[in-house]
Tab-separated table of C-alpha atoms in Angstrom:
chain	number	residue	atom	x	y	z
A	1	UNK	CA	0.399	17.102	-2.367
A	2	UNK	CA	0.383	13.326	-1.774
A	3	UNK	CA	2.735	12.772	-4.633
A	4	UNK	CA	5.065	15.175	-3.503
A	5	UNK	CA	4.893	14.192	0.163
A	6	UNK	CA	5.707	10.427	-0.857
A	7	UNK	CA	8.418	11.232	-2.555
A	8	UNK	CA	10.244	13.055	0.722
A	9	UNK	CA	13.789	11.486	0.733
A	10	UNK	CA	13.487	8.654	3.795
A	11	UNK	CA	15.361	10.195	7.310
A	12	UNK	CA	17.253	8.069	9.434
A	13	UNK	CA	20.643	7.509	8.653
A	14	UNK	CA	23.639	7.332	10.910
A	15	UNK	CA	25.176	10.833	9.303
A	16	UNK	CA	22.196	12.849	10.773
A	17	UNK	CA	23.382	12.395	14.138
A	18	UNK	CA	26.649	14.348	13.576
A	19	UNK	CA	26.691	17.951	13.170
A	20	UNK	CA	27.064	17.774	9.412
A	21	UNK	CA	23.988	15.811	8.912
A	22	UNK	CA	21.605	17.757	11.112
A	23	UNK	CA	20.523	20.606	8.511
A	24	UNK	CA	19.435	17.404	6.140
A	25	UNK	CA	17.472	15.902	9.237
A	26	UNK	CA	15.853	18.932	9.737
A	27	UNK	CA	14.798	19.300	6.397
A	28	UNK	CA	13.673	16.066	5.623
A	29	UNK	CA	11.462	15.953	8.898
A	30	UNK	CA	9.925	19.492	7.756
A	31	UNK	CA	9.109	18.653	4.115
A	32	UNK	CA	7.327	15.118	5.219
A	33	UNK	CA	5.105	17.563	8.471
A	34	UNK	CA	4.348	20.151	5.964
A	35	UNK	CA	3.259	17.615	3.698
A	36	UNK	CA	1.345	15.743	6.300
A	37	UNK	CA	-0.310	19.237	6.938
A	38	UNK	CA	-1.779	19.604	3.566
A	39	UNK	CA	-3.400	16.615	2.602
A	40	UNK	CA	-5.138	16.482	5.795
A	41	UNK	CA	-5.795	20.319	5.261
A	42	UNK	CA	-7.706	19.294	1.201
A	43	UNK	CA	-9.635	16.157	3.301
A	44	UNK	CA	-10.596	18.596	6.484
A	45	UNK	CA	-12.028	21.162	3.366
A	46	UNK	CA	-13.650	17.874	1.756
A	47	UNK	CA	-15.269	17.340	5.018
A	48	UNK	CA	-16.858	21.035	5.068
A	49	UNK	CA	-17.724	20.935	1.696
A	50	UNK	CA	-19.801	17.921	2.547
A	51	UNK	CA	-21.419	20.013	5.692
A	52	UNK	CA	-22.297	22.998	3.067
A	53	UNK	CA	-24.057	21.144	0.528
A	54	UNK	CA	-26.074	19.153	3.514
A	55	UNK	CA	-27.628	22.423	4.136
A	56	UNK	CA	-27.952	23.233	1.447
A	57	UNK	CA	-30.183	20.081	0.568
A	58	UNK	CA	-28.475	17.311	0.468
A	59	UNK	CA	-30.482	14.311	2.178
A	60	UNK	CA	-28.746	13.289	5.362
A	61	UNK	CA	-28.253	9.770	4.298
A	62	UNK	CA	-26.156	10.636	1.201
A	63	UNK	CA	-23.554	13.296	3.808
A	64	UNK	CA	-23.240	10.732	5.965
A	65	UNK	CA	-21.667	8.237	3.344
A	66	UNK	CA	-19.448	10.835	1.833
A	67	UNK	CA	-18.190	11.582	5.096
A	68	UNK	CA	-17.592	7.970	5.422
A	69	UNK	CA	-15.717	7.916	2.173
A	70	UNK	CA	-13.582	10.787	3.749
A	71	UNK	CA	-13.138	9.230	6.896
A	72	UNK	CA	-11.626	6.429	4.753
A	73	UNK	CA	-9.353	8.339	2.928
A	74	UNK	CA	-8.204	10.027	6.576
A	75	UNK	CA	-7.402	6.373	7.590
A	76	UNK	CA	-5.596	4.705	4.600
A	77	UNK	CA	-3.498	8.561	4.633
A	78	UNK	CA	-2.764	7.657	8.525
A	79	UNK	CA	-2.002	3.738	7.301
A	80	UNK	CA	0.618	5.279	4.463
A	81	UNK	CA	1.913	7.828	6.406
A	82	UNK	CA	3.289	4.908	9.010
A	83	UNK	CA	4.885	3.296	6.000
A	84	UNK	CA	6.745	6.411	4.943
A	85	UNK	CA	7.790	7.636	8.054
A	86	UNK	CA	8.846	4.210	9.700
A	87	UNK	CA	12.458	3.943	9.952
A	88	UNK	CA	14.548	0.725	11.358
A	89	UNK	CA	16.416	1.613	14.810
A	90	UNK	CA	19.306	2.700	14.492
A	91	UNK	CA	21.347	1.118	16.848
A	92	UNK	CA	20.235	-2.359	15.038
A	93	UNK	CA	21.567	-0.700	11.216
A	94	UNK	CA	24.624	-0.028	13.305
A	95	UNK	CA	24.910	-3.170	14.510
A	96	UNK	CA	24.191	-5.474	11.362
A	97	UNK	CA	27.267	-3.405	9.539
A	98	UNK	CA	29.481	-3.729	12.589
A	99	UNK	CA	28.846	-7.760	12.501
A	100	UNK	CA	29.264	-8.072	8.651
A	101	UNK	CA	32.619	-6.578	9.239
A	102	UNK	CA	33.668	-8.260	12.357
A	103	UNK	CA	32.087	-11.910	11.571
A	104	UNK	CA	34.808	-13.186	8.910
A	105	UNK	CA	37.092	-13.067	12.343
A	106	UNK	CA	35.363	-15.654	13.985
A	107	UNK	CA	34.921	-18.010	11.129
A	108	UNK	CA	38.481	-17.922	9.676
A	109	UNK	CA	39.892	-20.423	11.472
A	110	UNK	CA	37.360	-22.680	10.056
A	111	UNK	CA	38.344	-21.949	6.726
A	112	UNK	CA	42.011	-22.722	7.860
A	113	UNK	CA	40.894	-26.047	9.004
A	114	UNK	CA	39.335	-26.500	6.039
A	115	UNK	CA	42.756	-25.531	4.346
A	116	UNK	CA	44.677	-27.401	5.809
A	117	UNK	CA	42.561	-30.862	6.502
A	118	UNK	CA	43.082	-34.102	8.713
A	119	UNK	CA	46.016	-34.642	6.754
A	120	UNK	CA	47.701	-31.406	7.846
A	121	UNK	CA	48.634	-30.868	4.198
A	122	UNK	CA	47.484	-27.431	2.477
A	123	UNK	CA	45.468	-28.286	-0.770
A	124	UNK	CA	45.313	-25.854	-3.768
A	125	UNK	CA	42.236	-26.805	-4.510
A	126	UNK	CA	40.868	-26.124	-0.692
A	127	UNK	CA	42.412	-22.409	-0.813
A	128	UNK	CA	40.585	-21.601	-3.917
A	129	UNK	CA	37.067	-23.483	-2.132
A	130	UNK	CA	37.500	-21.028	0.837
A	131	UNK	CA	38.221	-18.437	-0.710
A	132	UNK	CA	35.593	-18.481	-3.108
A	133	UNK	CA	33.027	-19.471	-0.238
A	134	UNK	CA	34.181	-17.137	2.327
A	135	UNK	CA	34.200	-14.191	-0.471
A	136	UNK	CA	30.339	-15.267	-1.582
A	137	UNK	CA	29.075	-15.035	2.359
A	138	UNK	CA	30.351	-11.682	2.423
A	139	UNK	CA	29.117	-10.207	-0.510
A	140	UNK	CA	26.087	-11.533	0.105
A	141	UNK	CA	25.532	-10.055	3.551
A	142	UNK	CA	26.627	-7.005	2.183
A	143	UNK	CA	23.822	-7.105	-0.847
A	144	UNK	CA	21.019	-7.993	1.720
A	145	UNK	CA	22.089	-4.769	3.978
A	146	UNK	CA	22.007	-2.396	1.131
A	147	UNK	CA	18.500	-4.059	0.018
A	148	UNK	CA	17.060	-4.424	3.362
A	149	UNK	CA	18.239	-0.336	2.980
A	150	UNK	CA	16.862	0.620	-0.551
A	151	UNK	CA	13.480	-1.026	0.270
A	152	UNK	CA	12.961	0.272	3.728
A	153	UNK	CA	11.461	3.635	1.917
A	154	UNK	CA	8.597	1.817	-0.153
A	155	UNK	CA	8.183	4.943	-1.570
A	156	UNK	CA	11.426	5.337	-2.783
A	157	UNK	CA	11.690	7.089	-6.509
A	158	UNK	CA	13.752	5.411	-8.769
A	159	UNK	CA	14.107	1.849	-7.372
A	160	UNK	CA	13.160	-1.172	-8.762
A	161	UNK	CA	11.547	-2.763	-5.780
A	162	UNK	CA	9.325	0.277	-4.301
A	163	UNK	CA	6.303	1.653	-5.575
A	164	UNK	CA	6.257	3.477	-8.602
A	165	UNK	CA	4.630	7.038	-7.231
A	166	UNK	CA	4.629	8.726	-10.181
A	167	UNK	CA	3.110	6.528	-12.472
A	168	UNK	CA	0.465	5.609	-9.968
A	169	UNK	CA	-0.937	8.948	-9.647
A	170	UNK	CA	-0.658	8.968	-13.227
A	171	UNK	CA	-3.012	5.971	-13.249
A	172	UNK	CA	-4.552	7.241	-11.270
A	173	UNK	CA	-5.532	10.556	-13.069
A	174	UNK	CA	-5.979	8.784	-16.242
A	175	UNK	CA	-8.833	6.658	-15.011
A	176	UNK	CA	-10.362	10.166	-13.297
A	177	UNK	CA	-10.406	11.652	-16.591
A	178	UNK	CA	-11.603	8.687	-18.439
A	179	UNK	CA	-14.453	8.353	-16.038
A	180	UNK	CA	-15.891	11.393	-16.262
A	181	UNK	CA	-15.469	11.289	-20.695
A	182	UNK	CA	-17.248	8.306	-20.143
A	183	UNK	CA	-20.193	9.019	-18.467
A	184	UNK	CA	-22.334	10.287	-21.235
A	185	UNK	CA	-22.251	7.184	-22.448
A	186	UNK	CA	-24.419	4.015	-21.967
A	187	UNK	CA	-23.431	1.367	-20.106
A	188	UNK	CA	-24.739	-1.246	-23.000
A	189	UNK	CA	-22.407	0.243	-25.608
A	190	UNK	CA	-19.815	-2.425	-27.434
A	191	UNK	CA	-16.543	-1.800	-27.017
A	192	UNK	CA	-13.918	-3.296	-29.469
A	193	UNK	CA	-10.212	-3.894	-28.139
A	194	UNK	CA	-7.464	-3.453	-30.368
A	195	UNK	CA	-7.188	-7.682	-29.710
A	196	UNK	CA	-9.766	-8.231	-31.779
A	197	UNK	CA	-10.405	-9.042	-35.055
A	198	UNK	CA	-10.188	-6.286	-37.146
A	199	UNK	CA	-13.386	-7.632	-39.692
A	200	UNK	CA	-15.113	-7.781	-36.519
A	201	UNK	CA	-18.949	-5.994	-36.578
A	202	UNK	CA	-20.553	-4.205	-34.575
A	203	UNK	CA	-23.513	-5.488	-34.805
A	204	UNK	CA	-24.973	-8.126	-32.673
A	205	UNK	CA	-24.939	-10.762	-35.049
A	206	UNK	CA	-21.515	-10.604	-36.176
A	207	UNK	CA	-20.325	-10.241	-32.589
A	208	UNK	CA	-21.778	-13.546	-31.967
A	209	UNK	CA	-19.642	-14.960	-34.185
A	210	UNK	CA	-16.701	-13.168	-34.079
A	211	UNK	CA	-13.797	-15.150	-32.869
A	212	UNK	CA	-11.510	-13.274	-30.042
């Protein structure tokens, strides 16, 4: 449930406020509520599973800290939640395109001056220098827009720069699992990396003076 309800496609965009964009609005902001609903649904039942076994025996002391524990999880779910569901205004997306396309206006006669020079004689040289520059502020505004817009989702599947969902609650399941086949076993117990040297004992003595 928390996997799926990170990976919810991010709302927001200009397109949902016209009529072709409102049936992806509404079912963006659906999927990410009914989400929203069911993990705090499995940590309300954690909660009353907690209650049950407290009378059924469990000492007081012990509920209270696994309701702590839950009441931790309820507030880092709140915390992530306001990462996935923030979204920049707007008007101020609107506005950084709009200037991106509007600003090479206001700074072209500066790259005419620079053209032409004190001299008042155009320079080959000096239209391929403007060009080039005035080309490279451009692109680069552009690039920062659509990164400042890929990264706004943190959560975003597929991206380089977010947070790889998947193969955190991957992890995260493979340390569960590896836990619990683990805890049969003492805590003194060697364990040998595959780093190591392979001629390496087990035995105290020859750990001692085993080289890693």
């Amino acid at each position: 449930a928390m996997q799926d309800t990170l990976l919810v496609p991010r709302a927001g965009n200009a397109r949902e406020e016209l009529p072709c964009g409102k049936q992806e609005m509404r079912e963006i902001y659906a999927a990410e509520v009914t989400g929203r609903e069911v993990v705090l649904r499995l940590l309300t039942r954690l909660h009353g599973a907690t209650e049950d076994l407290k009378a059924a025996g469990m000492p007081a002391n012990e509920a209270s800290r696994v309701n702590q524990y839950n009441m931790f999880l309820t507030k880092n779910f709140e915390r992530i939640w306001v990462f996935k569901t923030y979204r920049t205004p707007k008007a101020l997306r609107a506005m950084m395109r709009v200037t991106i396309q509007i600003l090479p206006f206001f700074y072209g006669p500066y790259w005419l001056h620079i053209i032409v020079g004190d001299s008042g004689r155009i320079s080959t040289a000096r239209i391929i220098f403007v060009c080039f520059f005035s080309s490279l502020i451009s692109t680069l505004m552009i690039v920062m827009v659509n990164l400042a817009d890929q990264t706004e989702n943190p959560f975003r599947h597929g991206n380089r720069d977010t947070i790889r969902v998947k193969e955190e609650m991957l992890l995260a399941r493979k340390a569960i699992i590896n836990a619990e086949a683990d805890a049969q076993k003492p805590w003194y117990e060697h364990e040998v990396f595959d780093w190591e040297s392979d001629d390496c004992s087990t035995t105290e003595s020859d750990r001692d003076n085993c080289i890693v």
